[in-house]
Amino acid sequence: MKFSLWPENDRAPADLLAEARGAEAEGWHGVWLADHYMPNTGDSTPARGDAYECWALLPALAAVTQRIRIGSLVSPTSVHHPALLAKRSSAIDRLSGGRMVLGLGAGWQVNEHHAYGIALEPPGKRVSRFEEAIQIVRSMLSEDSTTFHGEFYDITNAPCDPKPIQSPLPLLVGTRGPRMLGITARHADEWNTWGTPEQAAARRAALLEACDRAGRDIRTLWTSVNVQVDLSGSTLPPGPPAIAGTAQQLADQVGRYAELGFDEFILPDWNLGTDKAERADNLARIRTEVLGQLPT
């Protein structure tokens, strides 16, 4: 199993780029960035706080690294037009020498849509839009030109030149909903989910069922999982799923993801310190004391 890092988008770009360079030097597999415009409040209330734009940061990550994979986790098709996603990701794949992964989702964060006047459609319609968008992105990244006339998008003889270095450029879908899992099984190269080992097991089982229905071998999908890690013994605040314990207990839990069949473990660093020195210290401990016990 590979190990990747997920820095928060709230820090100064110089610090983020330094962390990415450090991750590459330390042997991490990839660096992922969220695609959100403000902190989440859980409702339509806007929130203040630094949130550097994902697609502005990704070219910089490509430019200052040479080996690690880079990608969006994930870009909502409720916000981004699929033709723009295809053009951006192809350019960044070229810039990075073939290391870009385009992570996609249907969109969910209420407050950023509300604040910026971006429609957040009902779930069913949102998923239908996503299904059209991923097909357009796939076609534009691989075909000479793309024509698509659907309910949400009209694309006519649209080129995407130059094509990415990777063929295909990996499309990742972040989801756990049944219909979205079906779309993932039919159209994606990678799948990502949140969860403790128990949660991830249930979500992977649902993906397996979707793959069976689509006639897709799940082994042809690269699968990744995210969870916050607490090695300090403190209680984490409510929020994304987390695992906690001693180094050995954490290594056992992370090892469980590999046993389930996950290819990549993605570590958010959001809870690992309030400044770069504290984050660096905690990341080094987790890398050495926890992940160092596991095969890669």
mmCIF file with all atom_site columns, C-alpha atoms in Angstrom, residues 10 54 61 67 127 171 247 265 268 272:
data_model
loop_
_atom_site.group_PDB
_atom_site.id
_atom_site.type_symbol
_atom_site.label_atom_id
_atom_site.label_alt_id
_atom_site.label_comp_id
_atom_site.label_asym_id
_atom_site.label_entity_id
_atom_site.label_seq_id
_atom_site.pdbx_PDB_ins_code
_atom_site.Cartn_x
_atom_site.Cartn_y
_atom_site.Cartn_z
_atom_site.occupancy
_atom_site.B_iso_or_equiv
_atom_site.pdbx_formal_charge
_atom_site.auth_seq_id
_atom_site.auth_comp_id
_atom_site.auth_asym_id
_atom_site.auth_atom_id
_atom_site.pdbx_PDB_model_num
ATOM 1  C CA . ASP A 1 10  ? -5.244  27.336 4.354   1.00 0.00 ? 10  ASP A CA 1
ATOM 2  C CA . CYS A 1 54  ? -6.899  24.283 -5.670  1.00 0.00 ? 54  CYS A CA 1
ATOM 3  C CA . LEU A 1 61  ? 3.031   21.692 -6.945  1.00 0.00 ? 61  LEU A CA 1
ATOM 4  C CA . ARG A 1 67  ? 8.179   12.323 -8.666  1.00 0.00 ? 67  ARG A CA 1
ATOM 5  C CA . VAL A 1 127 ? -25.524 13.041 -10.003 1.00 0.00 ? 127 VAL A CA 1
ATOM 6  C CA . LEU A 1 171 ? -9.906  9.963  -13.271 1.00 0.00 ? 171 LEU A CA 1
ATOM 7  C CA . ALA A 1 247 ? 1.923   3.673  17.282  1.00 0.00 ? 247 ALA A CA 1
ATOM 8  C CA . PHE A 1 265 ? -3.678  5.502  2.355   1.00 0.00 ? 265 PHE A CA 1
ATOM 9  C CA . PRO A 1 268 ? -4.770  14.603 6.102   1.00 0.00 ? 268 PRO A CA 1
ATOM 10 C CA . LEU A 1 272 ? -1.333  17.609 13.223  1.00 0.00 ? 272 LEU A CA 1
#
